[in-house]
GROMACS .gro file of C-alpha atoms in nm:
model
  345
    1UNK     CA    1   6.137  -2.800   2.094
    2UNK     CA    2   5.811  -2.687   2.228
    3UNK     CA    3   5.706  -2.338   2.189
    4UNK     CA    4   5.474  -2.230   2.481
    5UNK     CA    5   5.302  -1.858   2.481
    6UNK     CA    6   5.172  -1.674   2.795
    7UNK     CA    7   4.827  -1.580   2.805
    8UNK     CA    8   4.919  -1.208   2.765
    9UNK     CA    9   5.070  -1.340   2.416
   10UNK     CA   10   4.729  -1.521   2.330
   11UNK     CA   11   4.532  -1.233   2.418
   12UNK     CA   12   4.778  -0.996   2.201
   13UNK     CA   13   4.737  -1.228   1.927
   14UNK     CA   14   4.343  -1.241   1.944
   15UNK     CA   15   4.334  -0.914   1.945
   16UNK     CA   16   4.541  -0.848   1.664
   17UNK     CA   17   4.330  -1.118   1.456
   18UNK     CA   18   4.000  -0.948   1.531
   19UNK     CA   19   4.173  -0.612   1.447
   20UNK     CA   20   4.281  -0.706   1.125
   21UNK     CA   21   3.893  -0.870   1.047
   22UNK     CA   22   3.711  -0.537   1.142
   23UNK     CA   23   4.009  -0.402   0.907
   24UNK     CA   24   3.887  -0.637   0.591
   25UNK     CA   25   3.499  -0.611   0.688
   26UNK     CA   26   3.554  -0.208   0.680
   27UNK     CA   27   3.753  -0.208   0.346
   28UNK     CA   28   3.443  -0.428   0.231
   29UNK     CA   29   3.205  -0.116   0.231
   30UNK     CA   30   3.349   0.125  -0.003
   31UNK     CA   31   3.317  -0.168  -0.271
   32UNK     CA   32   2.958  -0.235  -0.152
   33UNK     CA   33   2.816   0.128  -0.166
   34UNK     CA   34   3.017   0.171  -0.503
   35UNK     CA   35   2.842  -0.130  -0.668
   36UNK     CA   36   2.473  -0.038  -0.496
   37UNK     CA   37   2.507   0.340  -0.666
   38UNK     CA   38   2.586   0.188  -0.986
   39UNK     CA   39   2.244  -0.056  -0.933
   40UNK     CA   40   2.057   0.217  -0.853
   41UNK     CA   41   1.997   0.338  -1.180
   42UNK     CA   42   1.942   0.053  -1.351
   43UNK     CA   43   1.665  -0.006  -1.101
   44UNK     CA   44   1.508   0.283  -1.105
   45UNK     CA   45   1.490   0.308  -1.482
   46UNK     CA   46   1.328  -0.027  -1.486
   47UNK     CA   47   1.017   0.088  -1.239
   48UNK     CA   48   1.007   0.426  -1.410
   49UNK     CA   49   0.924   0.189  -1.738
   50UNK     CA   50   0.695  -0.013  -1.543
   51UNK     CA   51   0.483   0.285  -1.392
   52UNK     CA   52   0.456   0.477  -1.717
   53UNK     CA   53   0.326   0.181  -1.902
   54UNK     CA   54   0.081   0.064  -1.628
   55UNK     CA   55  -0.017   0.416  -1.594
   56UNK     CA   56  -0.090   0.417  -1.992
   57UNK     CA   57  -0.283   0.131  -2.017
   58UNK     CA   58  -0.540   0.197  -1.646
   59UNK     CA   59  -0.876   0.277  -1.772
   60UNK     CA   60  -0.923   0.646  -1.751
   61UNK     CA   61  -0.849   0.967  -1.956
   62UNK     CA   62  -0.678   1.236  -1.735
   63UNK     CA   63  -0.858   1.491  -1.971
   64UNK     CA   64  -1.180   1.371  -1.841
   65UNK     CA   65  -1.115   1.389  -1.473
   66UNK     CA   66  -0.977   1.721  -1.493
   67UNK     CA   67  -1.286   1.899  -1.690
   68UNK     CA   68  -1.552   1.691  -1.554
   69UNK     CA   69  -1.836   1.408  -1.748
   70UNK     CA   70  -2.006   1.723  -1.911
   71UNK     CA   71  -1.651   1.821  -2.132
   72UNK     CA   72  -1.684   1.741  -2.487
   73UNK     CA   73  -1.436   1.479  -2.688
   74UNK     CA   74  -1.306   1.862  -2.818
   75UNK     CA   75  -1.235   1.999  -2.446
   76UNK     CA   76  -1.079   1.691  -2.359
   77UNK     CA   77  -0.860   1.614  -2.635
   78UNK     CA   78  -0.681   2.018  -2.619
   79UNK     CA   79  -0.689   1.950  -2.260
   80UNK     CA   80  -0.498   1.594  -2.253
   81UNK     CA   81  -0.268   1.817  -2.604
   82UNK     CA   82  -0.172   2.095  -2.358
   83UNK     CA   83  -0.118   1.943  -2.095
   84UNK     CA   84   0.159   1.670  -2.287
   85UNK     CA   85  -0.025   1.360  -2.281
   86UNK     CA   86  -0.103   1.279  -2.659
   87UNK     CA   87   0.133   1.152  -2.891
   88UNK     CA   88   0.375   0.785  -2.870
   89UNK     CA   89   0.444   0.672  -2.489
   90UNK     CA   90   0.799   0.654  -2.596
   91UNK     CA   91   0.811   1.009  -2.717
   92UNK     CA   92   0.625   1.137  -2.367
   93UNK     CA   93   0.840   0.917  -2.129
   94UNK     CA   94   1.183   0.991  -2.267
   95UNK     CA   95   1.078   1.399  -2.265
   96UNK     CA   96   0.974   1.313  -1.884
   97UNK     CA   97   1.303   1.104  -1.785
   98UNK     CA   98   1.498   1.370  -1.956
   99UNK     CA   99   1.350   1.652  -1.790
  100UNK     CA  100   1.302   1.474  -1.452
  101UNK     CA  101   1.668   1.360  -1.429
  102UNK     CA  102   1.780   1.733  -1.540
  103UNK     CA  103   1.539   1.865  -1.260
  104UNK     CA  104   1.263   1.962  -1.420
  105UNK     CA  105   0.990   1.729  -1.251
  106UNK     CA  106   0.709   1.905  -1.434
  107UNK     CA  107   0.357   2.037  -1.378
  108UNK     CA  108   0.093   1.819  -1.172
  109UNK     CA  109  -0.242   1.794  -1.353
  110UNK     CA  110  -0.475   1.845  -1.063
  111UNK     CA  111  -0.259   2.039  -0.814
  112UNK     CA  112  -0.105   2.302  -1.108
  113UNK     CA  113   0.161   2.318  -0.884
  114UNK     CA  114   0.532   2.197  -0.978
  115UNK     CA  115   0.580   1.806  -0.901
  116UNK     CA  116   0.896   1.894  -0.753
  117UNK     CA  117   0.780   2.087  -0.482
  118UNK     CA  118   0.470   1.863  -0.416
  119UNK     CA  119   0.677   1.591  -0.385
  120UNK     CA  120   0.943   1.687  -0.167
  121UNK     CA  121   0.687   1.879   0.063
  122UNK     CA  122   0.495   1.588   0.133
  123UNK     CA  123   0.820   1.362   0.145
  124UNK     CA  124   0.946   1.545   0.440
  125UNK     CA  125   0.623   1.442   0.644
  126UNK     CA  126   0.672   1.096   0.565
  127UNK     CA  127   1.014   1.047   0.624
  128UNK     CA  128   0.909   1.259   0.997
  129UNK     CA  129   0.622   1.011   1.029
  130UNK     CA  130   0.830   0.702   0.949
  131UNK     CA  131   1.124   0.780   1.178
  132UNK     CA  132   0.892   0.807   1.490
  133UNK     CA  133   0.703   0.480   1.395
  134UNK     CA  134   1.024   0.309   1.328
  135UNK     CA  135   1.172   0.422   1.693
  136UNK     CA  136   0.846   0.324   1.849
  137UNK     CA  137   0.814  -0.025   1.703
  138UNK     CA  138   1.197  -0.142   1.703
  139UNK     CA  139   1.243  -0.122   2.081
  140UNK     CA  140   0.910  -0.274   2.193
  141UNK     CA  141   0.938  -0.558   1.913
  142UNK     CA  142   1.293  -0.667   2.099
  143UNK     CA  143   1.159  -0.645   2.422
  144UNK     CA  144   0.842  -0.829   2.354
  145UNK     CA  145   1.081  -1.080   2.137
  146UNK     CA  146   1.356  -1.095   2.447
  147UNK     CA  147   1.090  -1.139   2.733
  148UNK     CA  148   0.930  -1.430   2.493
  149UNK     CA  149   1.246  -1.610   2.474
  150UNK     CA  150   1.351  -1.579   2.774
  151UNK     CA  151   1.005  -1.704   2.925
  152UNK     CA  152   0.982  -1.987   2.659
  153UNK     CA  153   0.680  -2.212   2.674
  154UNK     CA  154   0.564  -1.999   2.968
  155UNK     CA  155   0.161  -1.819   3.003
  156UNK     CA  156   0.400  -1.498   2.929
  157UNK     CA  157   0.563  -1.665   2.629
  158UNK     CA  158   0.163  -1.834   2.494
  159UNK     CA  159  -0.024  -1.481   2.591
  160UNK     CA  160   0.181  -1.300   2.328
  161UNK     CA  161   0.211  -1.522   2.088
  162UNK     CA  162  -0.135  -1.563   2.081
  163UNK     CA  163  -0.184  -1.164   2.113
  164UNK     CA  164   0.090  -1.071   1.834
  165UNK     CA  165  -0.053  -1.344   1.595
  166UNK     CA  166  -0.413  -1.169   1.642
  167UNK     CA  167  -0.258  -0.837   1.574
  168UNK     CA  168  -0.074  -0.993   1.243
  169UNK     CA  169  -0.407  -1.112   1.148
  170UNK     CA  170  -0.643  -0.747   1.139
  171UNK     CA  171  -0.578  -0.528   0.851
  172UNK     CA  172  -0.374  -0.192   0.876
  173UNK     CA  173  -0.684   0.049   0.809
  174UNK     CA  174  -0.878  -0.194   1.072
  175UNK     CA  175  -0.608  -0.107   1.375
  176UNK     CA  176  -0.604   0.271   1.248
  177UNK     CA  177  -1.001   0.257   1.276
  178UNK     CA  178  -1.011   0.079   1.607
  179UNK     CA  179  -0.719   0.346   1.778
  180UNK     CA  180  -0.927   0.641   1.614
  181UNK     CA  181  -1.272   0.517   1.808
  182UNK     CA  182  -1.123   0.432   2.125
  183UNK     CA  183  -0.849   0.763   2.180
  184UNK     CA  184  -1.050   1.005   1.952
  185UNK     CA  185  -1.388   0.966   1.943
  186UNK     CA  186  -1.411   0.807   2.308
  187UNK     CA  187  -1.164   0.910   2.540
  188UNK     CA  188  -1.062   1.268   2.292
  189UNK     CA  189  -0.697   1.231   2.408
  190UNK     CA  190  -0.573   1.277   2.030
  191UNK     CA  191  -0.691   1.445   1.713
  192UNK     CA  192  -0.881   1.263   1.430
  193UNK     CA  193  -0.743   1.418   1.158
  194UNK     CA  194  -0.348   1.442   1.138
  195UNK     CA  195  -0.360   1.739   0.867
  196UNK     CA  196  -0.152   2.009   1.075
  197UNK     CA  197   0.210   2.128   1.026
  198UNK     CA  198   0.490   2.019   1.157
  199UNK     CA  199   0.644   2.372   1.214
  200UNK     CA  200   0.350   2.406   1.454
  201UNK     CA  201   0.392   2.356   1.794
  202UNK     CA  202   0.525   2.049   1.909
  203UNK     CA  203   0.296   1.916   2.176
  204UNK     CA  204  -0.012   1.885   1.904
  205UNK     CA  205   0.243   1.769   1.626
  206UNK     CA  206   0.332   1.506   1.859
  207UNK     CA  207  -0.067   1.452   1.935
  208UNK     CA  208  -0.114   1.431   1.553
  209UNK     CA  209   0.130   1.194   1.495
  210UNK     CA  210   0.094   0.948   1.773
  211UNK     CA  211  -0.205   0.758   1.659
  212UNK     CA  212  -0.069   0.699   1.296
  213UNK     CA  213   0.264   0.620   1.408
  214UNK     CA  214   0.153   0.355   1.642
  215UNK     CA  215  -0.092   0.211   1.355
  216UNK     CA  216   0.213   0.184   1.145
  217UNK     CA  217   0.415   0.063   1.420
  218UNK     CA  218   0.184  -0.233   1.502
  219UNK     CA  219   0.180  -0.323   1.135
  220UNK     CA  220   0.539  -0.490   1.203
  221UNK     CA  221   0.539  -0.522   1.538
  222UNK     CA  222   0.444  -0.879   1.517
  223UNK     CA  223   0.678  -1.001   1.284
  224UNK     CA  224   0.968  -0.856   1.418
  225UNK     CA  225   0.907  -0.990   1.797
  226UNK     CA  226   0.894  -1.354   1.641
  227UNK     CA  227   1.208  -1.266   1.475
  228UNK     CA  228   1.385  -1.142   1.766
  229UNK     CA  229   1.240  -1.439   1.967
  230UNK     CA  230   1.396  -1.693   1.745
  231UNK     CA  231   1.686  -1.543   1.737
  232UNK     CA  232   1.754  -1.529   2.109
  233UNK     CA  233   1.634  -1.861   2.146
  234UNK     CA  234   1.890  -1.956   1.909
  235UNK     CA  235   2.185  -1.768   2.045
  236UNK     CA  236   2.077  -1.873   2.390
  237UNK     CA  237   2.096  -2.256   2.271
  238UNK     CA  238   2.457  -2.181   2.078
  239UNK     CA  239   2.752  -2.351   2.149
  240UNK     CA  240   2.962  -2.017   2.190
  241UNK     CA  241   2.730  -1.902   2.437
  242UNK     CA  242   2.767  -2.222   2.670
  243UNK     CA  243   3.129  -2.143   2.641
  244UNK     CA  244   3.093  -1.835   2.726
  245UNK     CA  245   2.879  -1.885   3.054
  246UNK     CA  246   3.157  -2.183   3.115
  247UNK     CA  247   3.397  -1.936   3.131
  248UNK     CA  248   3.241  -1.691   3.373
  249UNK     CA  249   3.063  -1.400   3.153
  250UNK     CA  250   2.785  -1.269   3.315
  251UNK     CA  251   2.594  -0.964   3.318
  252UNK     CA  252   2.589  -0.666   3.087
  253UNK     CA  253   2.910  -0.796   2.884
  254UNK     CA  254   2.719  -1.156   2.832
  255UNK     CA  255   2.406  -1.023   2.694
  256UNK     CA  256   2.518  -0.761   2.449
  257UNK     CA  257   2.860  -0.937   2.371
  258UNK     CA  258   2.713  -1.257   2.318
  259UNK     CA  259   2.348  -1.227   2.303
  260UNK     CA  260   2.210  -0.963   2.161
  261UNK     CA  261   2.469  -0.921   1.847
  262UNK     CA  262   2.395  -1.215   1.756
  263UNK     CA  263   1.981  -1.281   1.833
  264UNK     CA  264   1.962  -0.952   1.596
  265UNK     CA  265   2.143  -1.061   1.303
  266UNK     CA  266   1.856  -1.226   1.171
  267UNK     CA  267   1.640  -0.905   1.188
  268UNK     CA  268   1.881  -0.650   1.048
  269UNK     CA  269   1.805  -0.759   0.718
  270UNK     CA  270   1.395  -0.759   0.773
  271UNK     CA  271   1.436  -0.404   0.963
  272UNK     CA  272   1.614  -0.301   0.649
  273UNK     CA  273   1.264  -0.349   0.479
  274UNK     CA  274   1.063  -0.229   0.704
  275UNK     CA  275   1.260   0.082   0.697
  276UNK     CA  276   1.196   0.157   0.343
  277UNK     CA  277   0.869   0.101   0.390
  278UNK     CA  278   0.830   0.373   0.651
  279UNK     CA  279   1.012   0.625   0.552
  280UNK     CA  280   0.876   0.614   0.171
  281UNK     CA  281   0.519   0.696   0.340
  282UNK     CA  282   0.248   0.442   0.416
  283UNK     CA  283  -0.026   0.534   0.199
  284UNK     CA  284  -0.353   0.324   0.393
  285UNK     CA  285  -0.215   0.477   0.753
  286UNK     CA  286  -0.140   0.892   0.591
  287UNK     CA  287  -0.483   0.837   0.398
  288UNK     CA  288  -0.716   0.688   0.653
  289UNK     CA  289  -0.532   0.991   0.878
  290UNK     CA  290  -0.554   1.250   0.683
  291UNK     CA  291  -0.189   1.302   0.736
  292UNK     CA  292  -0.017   1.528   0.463
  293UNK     CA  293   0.265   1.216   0.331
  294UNK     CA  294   0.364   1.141   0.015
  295UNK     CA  295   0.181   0.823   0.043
  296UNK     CA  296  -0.164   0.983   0.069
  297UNK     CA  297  -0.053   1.233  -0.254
  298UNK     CA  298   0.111   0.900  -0.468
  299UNK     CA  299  -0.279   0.720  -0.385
  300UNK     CA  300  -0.463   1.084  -0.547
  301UNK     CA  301  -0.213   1.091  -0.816
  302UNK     CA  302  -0.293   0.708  -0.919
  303UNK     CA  303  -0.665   0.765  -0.899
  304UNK     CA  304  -0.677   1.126  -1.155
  305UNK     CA  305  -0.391   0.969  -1.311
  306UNK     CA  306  -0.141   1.232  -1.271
  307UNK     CA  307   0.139   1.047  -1.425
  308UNK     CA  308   0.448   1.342  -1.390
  309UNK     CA  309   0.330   1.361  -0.974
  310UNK     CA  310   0.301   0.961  -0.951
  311UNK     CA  311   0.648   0.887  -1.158
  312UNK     CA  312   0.792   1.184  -0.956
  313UNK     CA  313   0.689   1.023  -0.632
  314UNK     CA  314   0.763   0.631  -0.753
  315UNK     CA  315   1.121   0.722  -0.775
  316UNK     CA  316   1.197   0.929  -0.504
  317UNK     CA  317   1.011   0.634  -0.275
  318UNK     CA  318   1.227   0.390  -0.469
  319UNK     CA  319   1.571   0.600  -0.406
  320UNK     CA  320   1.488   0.575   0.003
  321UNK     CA  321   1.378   0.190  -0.034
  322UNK     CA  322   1.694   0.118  -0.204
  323UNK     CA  323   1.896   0.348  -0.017
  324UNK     CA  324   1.790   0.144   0.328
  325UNK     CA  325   1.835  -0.193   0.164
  326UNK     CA  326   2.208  -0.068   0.141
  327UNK     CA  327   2.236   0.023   0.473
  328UNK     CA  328   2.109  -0.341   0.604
  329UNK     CA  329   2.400  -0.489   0.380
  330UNK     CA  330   2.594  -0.259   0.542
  331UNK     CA  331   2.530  -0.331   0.870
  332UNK     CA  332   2.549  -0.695   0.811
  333UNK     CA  333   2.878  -0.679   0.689
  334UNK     CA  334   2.985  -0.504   0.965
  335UNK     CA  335   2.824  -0.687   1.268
  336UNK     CA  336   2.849  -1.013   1.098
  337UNK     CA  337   3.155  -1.213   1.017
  338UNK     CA  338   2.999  -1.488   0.843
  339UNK     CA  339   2.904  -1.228   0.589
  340UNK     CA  340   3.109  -1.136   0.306
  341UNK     CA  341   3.056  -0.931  -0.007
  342UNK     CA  342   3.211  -1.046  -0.337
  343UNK     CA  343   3.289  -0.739  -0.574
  344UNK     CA  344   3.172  -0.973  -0.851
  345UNK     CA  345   2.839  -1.075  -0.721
   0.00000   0.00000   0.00000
């Protein structure tokens, strides 16, 4: 006996199946954030190792940079035995972990100011700084990345290639130097220096912080177009998406349902980077700026070798990195079902 289901029944049961996959790709992330906390940790502890002992063996006495070439051996020794910095490395970093994990960050040795509050003052500038760079660059790379694709092979499609390869090619601080000549110096529509508040008014923090921004945004830019490029080539050459067109999508509903899910899959996990990267403070782009980041006071704190500040500053950088590497998997697991995570992997 044949069994023979109406359309109505096939759509029922589709629906059903793709209810029941969202269910198993939702259940999926509990497991996944549980397993990244635990990593965490164990990742951090292994850079906070790393950092202490480069710090350690740098050329340079902390001692020295603080008093100046004309301190004696004396000055400089009590100096480096006040300040905690003499005795076994194993003996200083487990008194730092312990007191940085119980909150007490300690004392930077050329700001005399607590790390804590150095750290998270500047960290709340980056984070600002990284957001708007990161909304600036991810719409224009997809655009730039759709209109290539979709012009393939065309002047359009060769013009930015050959345009985002050039950009790809000039150093950061280059870019930054080249926007501050032409919109500073030149044509005085923005500031040089980035060094204001941002509880100041908003029109000139949003002067300050368009030049940096953009040089951060531009950094990326060209990867990401290529990215998105390939991947809407790719989607556009797919066998679902000739089915789909064979059965009559069009529109709105073709190019998000079919299109653009699936051209950005490739780049969640690269935007997942680039993420970190922002929001844990460029230190080139805040430094060449003079923008008040955490990546311009992690680059002073290397150089006097202010090992509590640059530890300090090392994890909380690594915490945000992390934490945006988890929201990638995330957001792979949830937009695609080819992904799956394994509690055991």
């Amino acid at each position: 006996m044949t069994v023979s289901l109406s359309s109505s029944d096939t759509a029922s049961a589709n629906a059903r199946r793709g209810l029941a996959v969202l269910r198993s790709r939702h259940s999926q992330v509990p497991r996944l954030i549980g397993q990244r906390l635990l990593q965490v940790p164990i990742v951090l502890l292994v850079v906070s190792v790393l950092v202490f002992w480069l710090i350690k063996i740098v050329p340079g006495d902390p001692g020295r940079n603080a008093l100046g070439q004309y301190a004696t051996s004396e000055q400089v020794q009590a100096w480096n035995e006040a300040h905690g910095l003499t005795g076994p490395i194993i003996e200083r970093y487990f008194s730092w972990l312990v007191g940085f994990v119980t909150g007490d960050w300690g004392t930077s040795l050329i700001y005399a100011a607590p790390v804590r509050d150095l750290v998270l003052g500047r960290l709340g500038n980056s984070l600002f700084l990284g957001a708007v760079a990161f909304v600036i660059l991810v719409p224009v790379a997809f655009a730039l990345g759709a209109i290539q694709a979709r012009r393939e092979g065309s002047r359009t499609d060769r013009a930015l290639t050959i345009g985002l390869m050039s950009l790809a090619s000039v150093p950061e601080f280059v870019v930054g130097v080249l926007l501050l000549i032409v919109f500073s110096l030149t044509l005085r529509w923005f500031p040089i220096q980035s060094s204001i508040s941002l509880d100041g008014d908003p029109g000139e923090v949003l002067r300050a912080l368009v030049l940096p921004a953009v040089t951060l945004a531009l950094g990326y830019l060209s990867v990401l177009a290529r990215m998105t490029r390939t991947g809407v080539l790719d989607t556009l050459d797919s066998q679902y998406y000739r089915t789909a067109v064979i059965k009559g999508l069009h529109g709105p509903r073709l190019l998000v349902g079919h299109v653009a899910r699936n051209a950005v899959i490739p780049t969640v996990s690269l935007l997942g980077i680039y993420l970190g990267s922002l929001l844990g403070g460029s230190a080139i782009v805040e430094t060449l700026f003079g923008y008040p980041g955490l990546g311009a006071l992690l680059v002073t704190a290397t150089v006097e070798k202010d090992i509590f500040l640059l530890e300090s500053g090392v994890m909380v950088t690594g915490v945000i990195s992390l934490l945006a590497l988890l929201l990638t998997d995330i957001a792979l697991l949830l937009i695609d079902p080819r992904v799956r995570f394994d509690e055991g992997e």
